[in-house]
mmCIF file of C-alpha atoms in Angstrom:
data_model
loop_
_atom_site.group_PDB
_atom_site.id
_atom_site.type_symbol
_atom_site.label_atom_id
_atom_site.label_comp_id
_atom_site.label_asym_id
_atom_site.label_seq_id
_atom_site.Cartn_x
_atom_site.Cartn_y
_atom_site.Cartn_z
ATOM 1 C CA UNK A 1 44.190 -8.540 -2.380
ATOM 2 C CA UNK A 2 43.965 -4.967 -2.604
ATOM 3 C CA UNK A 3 41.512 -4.705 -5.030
ATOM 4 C CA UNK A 4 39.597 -6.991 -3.172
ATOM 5 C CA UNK A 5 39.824 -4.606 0.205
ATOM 6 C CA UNK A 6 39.050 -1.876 -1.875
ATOM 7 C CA UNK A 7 35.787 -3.256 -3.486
ATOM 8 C CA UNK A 8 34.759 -4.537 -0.188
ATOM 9 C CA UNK A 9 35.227 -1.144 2.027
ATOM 10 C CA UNK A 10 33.181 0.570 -1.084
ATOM 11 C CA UNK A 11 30.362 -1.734 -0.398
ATOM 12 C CA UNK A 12 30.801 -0.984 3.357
ATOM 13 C CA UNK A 13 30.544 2.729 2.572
ATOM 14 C CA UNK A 14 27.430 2.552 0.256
ATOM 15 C CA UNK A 15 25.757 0.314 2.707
ATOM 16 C CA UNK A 16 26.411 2.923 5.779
ATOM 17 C CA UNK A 17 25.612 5.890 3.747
ATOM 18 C CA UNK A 18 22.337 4.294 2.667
ATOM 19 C CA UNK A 19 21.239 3.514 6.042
ATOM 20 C CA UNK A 20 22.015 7.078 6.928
ATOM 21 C CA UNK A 21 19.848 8.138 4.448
ATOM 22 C CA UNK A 22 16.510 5.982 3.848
ATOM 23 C CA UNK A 23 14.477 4.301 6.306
ATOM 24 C CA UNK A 24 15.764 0.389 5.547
ATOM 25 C CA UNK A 25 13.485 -1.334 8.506
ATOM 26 C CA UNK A 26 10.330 -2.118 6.397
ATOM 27 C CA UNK A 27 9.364 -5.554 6.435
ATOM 28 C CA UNK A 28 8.793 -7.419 3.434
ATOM 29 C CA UNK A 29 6.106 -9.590 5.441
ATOM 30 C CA UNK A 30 4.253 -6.697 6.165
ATOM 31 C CA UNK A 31 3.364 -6.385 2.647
ATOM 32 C CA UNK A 32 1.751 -10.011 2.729
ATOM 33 C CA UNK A 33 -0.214 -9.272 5.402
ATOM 34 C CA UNK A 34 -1.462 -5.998 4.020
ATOM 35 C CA UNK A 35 -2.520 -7.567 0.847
ATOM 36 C CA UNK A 36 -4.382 -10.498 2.947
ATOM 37 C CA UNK A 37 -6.181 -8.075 4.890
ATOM 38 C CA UNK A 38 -7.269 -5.741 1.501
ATOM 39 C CA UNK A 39 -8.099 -8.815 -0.361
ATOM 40 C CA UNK A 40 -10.583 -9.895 2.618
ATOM 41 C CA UNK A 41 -11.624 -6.313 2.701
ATOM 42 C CA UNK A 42 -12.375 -6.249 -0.920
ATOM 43 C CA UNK A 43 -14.668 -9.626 -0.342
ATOM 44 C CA UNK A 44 -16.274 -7.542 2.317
ATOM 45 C CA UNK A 45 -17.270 -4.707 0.273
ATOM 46 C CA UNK A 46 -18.346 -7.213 -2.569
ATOM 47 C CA UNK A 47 -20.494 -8.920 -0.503
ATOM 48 C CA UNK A 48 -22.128 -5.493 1.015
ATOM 49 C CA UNK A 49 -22.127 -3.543 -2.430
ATOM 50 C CA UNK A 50 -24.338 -7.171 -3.939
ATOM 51 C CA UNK A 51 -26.202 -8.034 -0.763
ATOM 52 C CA UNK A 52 -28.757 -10.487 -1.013
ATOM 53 C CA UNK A 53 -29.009 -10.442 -4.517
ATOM 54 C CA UNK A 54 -29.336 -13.759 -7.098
ATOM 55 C CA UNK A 55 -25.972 -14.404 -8.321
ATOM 56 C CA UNK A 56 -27.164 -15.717 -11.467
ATOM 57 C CA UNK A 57 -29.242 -12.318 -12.540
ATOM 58 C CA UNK A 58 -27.489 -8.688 -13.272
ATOM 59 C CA UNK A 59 -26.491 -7.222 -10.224
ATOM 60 C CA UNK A 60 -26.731 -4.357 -9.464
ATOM 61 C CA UNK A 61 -25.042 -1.844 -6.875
ATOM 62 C CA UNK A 62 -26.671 -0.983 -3.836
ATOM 63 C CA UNK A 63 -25.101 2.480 -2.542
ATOM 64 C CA UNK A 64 -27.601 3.353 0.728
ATOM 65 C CA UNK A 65 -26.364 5.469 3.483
ATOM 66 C CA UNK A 66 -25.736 2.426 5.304
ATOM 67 C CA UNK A 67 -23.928 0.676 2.754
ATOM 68 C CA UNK A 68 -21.147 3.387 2.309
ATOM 69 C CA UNK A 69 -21.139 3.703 5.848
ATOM 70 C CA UNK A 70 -20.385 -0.270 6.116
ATOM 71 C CA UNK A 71 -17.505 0.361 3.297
ATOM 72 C CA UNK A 72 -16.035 3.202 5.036
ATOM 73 C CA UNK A 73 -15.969 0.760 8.048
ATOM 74 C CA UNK A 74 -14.550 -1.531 6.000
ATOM 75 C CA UNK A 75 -11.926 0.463 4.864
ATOM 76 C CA UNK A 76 -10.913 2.147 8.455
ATOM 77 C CA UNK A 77 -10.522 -1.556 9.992
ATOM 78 C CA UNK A 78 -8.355 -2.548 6.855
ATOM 79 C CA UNK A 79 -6.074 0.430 6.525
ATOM 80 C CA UNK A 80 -5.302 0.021 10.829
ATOM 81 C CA UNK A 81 -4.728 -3.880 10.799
ATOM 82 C CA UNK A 82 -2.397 -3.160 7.726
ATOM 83 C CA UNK A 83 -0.813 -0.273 9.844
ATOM 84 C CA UNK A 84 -0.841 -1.739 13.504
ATOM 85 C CA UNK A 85 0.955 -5.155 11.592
ATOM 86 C CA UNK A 86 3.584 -2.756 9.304
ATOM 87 C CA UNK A 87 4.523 -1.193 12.974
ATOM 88 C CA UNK A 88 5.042 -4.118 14.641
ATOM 89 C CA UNK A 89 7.106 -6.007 12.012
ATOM 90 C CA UNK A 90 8.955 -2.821 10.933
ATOM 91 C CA UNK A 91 10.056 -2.941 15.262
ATOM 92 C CA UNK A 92 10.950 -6.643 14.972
ATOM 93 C CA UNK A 93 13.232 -6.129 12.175
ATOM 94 C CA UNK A 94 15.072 -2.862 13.313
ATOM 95 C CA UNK A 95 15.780 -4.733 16.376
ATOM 96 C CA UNK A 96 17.132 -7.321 14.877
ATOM 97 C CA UNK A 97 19.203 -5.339 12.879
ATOM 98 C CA UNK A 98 19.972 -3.069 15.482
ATOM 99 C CA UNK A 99 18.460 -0.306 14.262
ATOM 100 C CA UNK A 100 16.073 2.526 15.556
ATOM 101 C CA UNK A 101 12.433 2.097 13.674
ATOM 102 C CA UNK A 102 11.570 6.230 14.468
ATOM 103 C CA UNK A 103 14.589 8.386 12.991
ATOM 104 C CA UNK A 104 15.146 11.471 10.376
ATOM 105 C CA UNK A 105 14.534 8.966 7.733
ATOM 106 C CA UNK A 106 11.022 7.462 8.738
ATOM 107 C CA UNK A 107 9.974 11.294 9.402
ATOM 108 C CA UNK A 108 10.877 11.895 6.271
ATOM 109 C CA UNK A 109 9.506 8.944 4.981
ATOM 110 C CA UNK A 110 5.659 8.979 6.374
ATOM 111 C CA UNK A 111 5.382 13.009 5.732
ATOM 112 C CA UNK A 112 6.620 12.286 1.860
ATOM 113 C CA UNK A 113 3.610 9.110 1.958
ATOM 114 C CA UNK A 114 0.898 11.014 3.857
ATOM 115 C CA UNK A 115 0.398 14.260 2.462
ATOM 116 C CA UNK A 116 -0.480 12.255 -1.272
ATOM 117 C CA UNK A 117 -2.238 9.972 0.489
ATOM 118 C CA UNK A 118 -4.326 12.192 2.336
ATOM 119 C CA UNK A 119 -5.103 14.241 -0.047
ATOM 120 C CA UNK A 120 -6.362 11.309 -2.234
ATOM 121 C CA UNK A 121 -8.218 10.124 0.778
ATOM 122 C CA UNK A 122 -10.337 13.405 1.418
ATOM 123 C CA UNK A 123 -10.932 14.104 -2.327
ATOM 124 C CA UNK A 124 -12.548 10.176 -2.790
ATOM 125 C CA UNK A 125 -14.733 10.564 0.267
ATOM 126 C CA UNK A 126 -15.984 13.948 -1.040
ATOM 127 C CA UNK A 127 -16.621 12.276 -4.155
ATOM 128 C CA UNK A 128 -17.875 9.279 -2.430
ATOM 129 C CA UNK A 129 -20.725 11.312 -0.665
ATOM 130 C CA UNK A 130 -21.632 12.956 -3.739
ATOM 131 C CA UNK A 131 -22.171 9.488 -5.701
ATOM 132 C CA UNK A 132 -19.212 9.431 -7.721
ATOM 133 C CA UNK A 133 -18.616 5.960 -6.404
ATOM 134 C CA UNK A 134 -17.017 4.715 -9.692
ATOM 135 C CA UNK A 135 -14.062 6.855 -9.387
ATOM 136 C CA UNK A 136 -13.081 6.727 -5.799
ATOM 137 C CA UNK A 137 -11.608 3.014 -6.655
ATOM 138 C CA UNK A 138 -8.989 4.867 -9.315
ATOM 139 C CA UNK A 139 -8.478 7.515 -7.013
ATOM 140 C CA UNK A 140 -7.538 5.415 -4.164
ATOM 141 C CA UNK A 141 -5.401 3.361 -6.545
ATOM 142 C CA UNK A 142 -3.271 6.504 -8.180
ATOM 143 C CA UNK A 143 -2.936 8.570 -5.370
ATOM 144 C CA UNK A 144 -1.610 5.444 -3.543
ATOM 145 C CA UNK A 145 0.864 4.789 -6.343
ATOM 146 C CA UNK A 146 1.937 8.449 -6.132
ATOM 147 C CA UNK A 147 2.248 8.954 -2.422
ATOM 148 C CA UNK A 148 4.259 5.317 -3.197
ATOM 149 C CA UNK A 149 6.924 6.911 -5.460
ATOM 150 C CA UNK A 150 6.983 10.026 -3.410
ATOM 151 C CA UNK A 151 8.454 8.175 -0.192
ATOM 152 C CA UNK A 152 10.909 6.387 -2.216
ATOM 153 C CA UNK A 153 13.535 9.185 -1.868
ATOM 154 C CA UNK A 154 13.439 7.693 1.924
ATOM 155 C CA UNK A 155 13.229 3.962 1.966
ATOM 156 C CA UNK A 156 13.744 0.916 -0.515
ATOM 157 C CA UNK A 157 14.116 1.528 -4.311
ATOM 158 C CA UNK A 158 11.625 -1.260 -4.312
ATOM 159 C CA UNK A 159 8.775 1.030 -3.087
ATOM 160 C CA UNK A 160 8.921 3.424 -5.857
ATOM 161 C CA UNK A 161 8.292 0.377 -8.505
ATOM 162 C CA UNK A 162 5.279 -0.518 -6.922
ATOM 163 C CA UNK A 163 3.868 2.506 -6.903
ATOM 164 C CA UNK A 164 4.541 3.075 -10.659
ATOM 165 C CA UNK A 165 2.470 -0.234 -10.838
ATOM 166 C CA UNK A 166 -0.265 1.085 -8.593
ATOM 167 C CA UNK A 167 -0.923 4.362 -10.784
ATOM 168 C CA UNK A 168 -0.829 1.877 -14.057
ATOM 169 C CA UNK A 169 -3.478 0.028 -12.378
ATOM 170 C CA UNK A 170 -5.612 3.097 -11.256
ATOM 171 C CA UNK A 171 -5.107 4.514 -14.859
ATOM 172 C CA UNK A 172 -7.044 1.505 -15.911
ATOM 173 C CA UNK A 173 -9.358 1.317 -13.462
ATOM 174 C CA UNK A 174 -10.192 4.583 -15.000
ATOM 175 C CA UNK A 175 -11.086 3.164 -18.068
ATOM 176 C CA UNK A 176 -12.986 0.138 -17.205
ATOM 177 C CA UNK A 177 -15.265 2.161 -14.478
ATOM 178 C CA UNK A 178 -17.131 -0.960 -13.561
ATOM 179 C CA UNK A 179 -14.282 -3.114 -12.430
ATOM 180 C CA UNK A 180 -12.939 -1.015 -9.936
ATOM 181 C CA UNK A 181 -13.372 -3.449 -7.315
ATOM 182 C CA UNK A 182 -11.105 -6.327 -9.211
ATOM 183 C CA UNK A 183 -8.715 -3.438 -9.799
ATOM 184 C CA UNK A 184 -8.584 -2.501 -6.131
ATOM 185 C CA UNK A 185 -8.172 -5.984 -4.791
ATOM 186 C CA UNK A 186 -5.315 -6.665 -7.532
ATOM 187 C CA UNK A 187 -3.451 -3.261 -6.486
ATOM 188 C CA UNK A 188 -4.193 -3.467 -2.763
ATOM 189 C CA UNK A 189 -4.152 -6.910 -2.309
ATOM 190 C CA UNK A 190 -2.690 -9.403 -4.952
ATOM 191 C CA UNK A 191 0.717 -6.698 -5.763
ATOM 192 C CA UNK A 192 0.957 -6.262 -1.835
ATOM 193 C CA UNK A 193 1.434 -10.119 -1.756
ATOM 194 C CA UNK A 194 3.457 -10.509 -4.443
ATOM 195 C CA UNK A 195 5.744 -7.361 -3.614
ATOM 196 C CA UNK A 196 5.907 -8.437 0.087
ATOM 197 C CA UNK A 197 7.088 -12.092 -0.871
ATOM 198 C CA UNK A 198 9.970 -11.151 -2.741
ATOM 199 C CA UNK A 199 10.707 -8.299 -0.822
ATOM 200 C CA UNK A 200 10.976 -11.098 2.402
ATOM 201 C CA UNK A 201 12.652 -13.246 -0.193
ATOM 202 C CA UNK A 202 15.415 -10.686 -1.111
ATOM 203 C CA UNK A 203 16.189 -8.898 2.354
ATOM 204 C CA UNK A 204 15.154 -11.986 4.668
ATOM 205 C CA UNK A 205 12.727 -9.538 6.176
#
């Protein structure tokens, strides 16, 4: 019986110590939604990259100052539904768990995401407006995985995996230069999904 107090007050010690120090209130639902909205977004940008042209001849990419403007859109109205939805969810589960959604650790959290993720973000639109379009795809994919593994000092162990996956992905996106789309809607959207389900699966989020 002792033992069995013992085991049980270590568990309740861990558990505090990790809520003291990583941001726990992510919802794995969020991550569904995220990877609906990128895998729409990718069908977007197909259809504007290949407008109007016979699907039964080569295609080939058309990258006018409209079109990138129209994927940039794209992009911006993706990245804020994904964001707006994480919020919300993210506030529905610390309440529920009667916790506080803004605290040391999502600080801690966001500025360890953002500052890869900016970074990545500036250096593929520079790139982007100097017609280096095959690469911003990779880009977008590694710096994502990086800014990924670099928040996952502050939140679930989970994250850090994914992000490892997102670089792997970007790596090959690398390679196979043409594909970049398929690579971005399988990070962004199809391991979003996937991740999001079993992170709802495992934490009831």
């Amino acid at each position: 019986m002792n033992n069995e107090t013992y085991i049980e007050d270590l568990k309740m010690i861990r558990e505090m110590m990790n809520r003291s120090s990583r941001f726990i209130s992510l919802s794995g639902l969020s991550g569904v939604f995220a990877g609906s909205f990128a895998l729409i977004g990718a069908y977007l940008a197909y259809l504007t990259v290949y407008a109007n042209q016979d699907y039964l001849q080569y295609r080939k990419a058309v990258l006018t100052t409209e079109t990138i403007t129209t994927l940039l859109l794209i992009a911006v109205v993706t990245l804020l539904l994904s964001i707006a939805m994480g919020i919300f969810l993210s506030k529905r589960k610390a309440r529920k768990d009667k916790e506080k959604v803004w605290n040391l650790q999502a600080k801690r959290m966001l500025i360890n995401l953002f500052i890869p993720l900016i970074t990545g973000g500036f250096l593929s639109l520079i790139l982007l407006f100097k017609g280096y379009i095959g690469i911003v795809a990779p880009l977008t994919l590694i710096f994502y995985g990086l800014a990924l593994v670099n928040a996952s000092k502050y939140t679930l162990t989970e994250i850090r995996s994914l992000g490892i996956v997102e670089i792997i992905l970007g790596l090959l996106a690398a390679q196979f230069i043409g594909y970049g789309l398929i690579f971005w809607a399988l990070g962004f959207g199809v391991l979003h999904i996937i991740y999001g389900i079993a992170m709802h699966l495992k934490y009831r989020s």
